Structures are given as structure tokens and as C-alpha cells.
Short mmCIF file of C-alpha atoms in Angstrom, two decimals:
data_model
loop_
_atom_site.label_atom_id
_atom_site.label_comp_id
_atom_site.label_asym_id
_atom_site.label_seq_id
_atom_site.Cartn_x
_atom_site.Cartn_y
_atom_site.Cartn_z
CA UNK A 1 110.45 110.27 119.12
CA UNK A 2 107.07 110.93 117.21
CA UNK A 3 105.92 108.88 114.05
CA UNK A 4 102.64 110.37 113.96
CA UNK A 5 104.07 112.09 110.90
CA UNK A 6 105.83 109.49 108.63
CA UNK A 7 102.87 107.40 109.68
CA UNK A 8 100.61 109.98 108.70
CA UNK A 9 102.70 110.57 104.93
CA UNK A 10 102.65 107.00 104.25
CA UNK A 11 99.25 106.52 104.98
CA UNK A 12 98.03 109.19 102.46
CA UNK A 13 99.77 107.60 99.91
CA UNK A 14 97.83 104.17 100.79
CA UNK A 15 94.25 106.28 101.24
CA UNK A 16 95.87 107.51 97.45
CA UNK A 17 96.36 103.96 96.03
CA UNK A 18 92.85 102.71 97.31
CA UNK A 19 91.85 105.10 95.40
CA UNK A 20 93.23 104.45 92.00
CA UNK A 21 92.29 101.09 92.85
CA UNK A 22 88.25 102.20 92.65
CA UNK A 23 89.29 103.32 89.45
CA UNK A 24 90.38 100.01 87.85
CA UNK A 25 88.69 96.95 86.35
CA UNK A 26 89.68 93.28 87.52
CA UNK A 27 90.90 92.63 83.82
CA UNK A 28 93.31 95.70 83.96
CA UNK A 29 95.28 93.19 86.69
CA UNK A 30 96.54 91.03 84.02
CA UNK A 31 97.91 94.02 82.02
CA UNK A 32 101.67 94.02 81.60
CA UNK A 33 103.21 97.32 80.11
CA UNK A 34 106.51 95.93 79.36
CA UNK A 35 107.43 92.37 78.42
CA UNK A 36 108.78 90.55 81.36
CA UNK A 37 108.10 93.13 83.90
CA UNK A 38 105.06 93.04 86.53
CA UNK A 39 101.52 93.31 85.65
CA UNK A 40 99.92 95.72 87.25
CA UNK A 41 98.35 93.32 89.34
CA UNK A 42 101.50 91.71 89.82
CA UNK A 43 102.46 95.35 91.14
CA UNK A 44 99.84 96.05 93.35
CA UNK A 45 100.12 92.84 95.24
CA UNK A 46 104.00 93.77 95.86
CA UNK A 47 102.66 97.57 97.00
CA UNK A 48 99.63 95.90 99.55
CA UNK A 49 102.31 94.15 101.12
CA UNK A 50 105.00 96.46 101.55
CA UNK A 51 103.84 97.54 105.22
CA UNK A 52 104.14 94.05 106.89
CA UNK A 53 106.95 92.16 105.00
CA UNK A 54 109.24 95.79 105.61
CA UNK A 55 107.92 95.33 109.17
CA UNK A 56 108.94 91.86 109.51
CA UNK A 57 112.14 92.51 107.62
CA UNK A 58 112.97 95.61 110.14
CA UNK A 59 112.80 93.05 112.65
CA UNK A 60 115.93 90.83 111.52
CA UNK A 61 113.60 88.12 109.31
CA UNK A 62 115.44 85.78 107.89
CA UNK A 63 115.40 85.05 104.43
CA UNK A 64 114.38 82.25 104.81
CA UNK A 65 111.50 83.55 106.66
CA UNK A 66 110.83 85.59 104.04
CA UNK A 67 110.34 83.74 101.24
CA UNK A 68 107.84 81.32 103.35
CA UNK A 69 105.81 84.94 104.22
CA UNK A 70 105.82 86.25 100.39
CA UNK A 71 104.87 82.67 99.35
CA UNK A 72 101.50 82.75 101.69
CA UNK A 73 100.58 86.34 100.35
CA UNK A 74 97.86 85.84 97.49
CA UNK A 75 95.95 89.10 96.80
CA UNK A 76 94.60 88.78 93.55
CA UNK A 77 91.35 90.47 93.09
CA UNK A 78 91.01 94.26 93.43
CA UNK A 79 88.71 93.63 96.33
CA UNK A 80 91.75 91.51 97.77
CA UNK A 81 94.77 94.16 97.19
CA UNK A 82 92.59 96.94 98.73
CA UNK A 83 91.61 95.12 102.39
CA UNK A 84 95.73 93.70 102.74
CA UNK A 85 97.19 97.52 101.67
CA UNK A 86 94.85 98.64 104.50
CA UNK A 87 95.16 95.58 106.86
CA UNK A 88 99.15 95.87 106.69
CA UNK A 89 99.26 99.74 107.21
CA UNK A 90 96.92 99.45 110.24
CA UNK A 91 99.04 96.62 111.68
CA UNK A 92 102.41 98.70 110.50
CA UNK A 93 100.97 102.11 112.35
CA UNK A 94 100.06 99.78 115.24
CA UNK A 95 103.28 98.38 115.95
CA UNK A 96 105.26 101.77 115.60
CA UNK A 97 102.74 103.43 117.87
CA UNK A 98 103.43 100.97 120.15
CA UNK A 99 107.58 101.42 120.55
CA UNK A 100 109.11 103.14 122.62
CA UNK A 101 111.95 105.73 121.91
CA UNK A 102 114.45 103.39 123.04
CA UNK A 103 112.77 100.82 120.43
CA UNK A 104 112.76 103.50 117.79
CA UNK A 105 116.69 104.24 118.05
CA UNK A 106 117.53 100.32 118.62
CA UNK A 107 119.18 99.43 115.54
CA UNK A 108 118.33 96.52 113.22
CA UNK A 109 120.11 94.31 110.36
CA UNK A 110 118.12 93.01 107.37
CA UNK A 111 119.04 89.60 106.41
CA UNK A 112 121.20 91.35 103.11
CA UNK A 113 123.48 93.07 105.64
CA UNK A 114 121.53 96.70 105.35
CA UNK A 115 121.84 98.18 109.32
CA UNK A 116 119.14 100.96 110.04
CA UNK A 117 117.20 101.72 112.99
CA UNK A 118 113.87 101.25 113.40
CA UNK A 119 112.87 104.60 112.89
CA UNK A 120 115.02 104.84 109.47
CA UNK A 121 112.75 101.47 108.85
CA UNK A 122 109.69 103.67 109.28
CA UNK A 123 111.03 106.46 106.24
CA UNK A 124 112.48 103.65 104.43
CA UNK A 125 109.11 101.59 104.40
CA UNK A 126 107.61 105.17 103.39
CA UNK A 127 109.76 105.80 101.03
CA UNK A 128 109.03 102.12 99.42
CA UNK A 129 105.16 102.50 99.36
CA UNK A 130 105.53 106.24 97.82
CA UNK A 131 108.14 104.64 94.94
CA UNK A 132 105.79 101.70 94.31
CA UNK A 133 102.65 103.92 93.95
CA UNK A 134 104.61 106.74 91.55
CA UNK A 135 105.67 103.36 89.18
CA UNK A 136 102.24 102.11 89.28
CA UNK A 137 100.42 105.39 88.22
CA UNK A 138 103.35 106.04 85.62
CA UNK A 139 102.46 102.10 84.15
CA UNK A 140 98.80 103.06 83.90
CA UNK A 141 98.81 106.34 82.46
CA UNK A 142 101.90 106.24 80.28
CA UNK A 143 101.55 102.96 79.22
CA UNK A 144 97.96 101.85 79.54
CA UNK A 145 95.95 105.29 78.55
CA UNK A 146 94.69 105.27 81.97
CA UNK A 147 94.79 108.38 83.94
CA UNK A 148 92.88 107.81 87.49
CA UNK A 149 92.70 111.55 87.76
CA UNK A 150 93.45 111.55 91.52
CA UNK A 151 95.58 113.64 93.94
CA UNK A 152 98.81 112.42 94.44
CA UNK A 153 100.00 114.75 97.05
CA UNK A 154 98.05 116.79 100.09
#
């Protein structure tokens, strides 16, 4: 089983949010579009660490576990959110290079009860990354008069 290609999907749309992020100021971090919703900083700290908590949740985390990982994670400069996005989709691409197709097809059960194997992790985590990054550009434009004028798709 090849992952060269979800790998190589999800990886344009982090080479496509490094990019909006040479478009932004540190101040627009503290923006918040809607009352009570994330900042876009608060947003882009979730979307840099997507690839390694989804990674360590495809791997039966606990919650537990969890909630000591996301309490460690502190990316709050531009400069910061930029090297973890790319630091957690090298390790991500990494580790999935590095299974085998028996590893790929093994299923796993997050600590909510969701069942998927590892592979399914892989679109899933995609899928997550792709979500956050749509939101994100949607908050800036629509709500912030902010176009970063960049390519979204290949």
C-alpha cells in the first residue's frame, strides 16, 4: 500500500498554509472574527499541530495523554507556527513511510471509541489539515479583508 499520494496532497496544503502565513503580520494572530471562537492564531496553532497529535492519536493515545501533549504545544509567533506545521508533517510523512502494509491495514481505536486503520488515519489526518486551512482562509478573507491571493489547489 502506497502513501506517497495522500502524503503528497496533504503536504501541498501545508507548503499552501506556509504560505499564507508569509502573508500575515504577528498582530493579525490576536484577531478573532467571531466572539468566542479562535483567533486566528489560536487557529493556526491547532492546524501546525494536526500532523503529530492525529499521529499520536492513530496510535491508541490516551486522553489522558493527550491533554498532557496539547498542553506542552506553544506556537505562538508566526515564525513558531511555520517550523511545528513543517516539523510535524516531516515527522508524520516519516512515520507512514516507514510502515509496512501490514501496519497500514492494522486497525486502531482513538480514545473516543472511533476504529479506523492506519491508512484511513492517513486521509482522515488529510482531510483535517485541508478543513482547518479552508476555515482559516475563509476567517481572513471573509471576515478580516484579507485575501493572501495564493493557490489553494495544484
Amino acid at each position: 500500500m502506497n502513501c506517497k499520494s495522500v502524503l503528497h496532497q496533504t503536504e501541498f496544503a501545508v507548503h499552501s498554509i506556509t504560505e499564507i502565513l508569509g502573508k500575515l503580520h504577528e498582530e493579525d494572530l490576536h484577531k478573532r472574527p467571531t466572539a468566542g471562537k479562535q483567533s486566528i492564531g489560536e487557529l493556526l496553532e491547532h492546524i501546525a499541530v494536526i500532523c503529530e497529535a492525529d499521529w499520536h492519536i492513530s496510535n491508541e493515545a490516551t486522553e489522558e495523554e493527550m491533554k498532557r501533549f496539547y498542553s506542552g504545544v506553544s506556537y505562538k509567533t508566526l515564525n513558531l507556527i511555520k517550523e511545528g506545521l513543517t516539523a510535524n508533517f516531516k515527522a508524520l510523512k516519516n512515520n507512514y513511510m516507514n510502515l509496512s502494509d501490514e501496519e497500514l491495514l492494522a486497525e486502531t481505536t482513538a480514545y473516543w471509541g472511533l476504529t479506523y486503520t492506519r491508512y484511513e488515519w492517513l486521509l482522515e489526518i488529510a482531510a483535517h489539515v485541508y478543513h482547518h486551512r479552508g476555515q482559516l482562509h475563509a476567517m481572513l478573507v471573509h471576515c478580516c479583508d484579507l485575501d493572501p491571493e495564493i493557490s489553494m489547489f495544484e
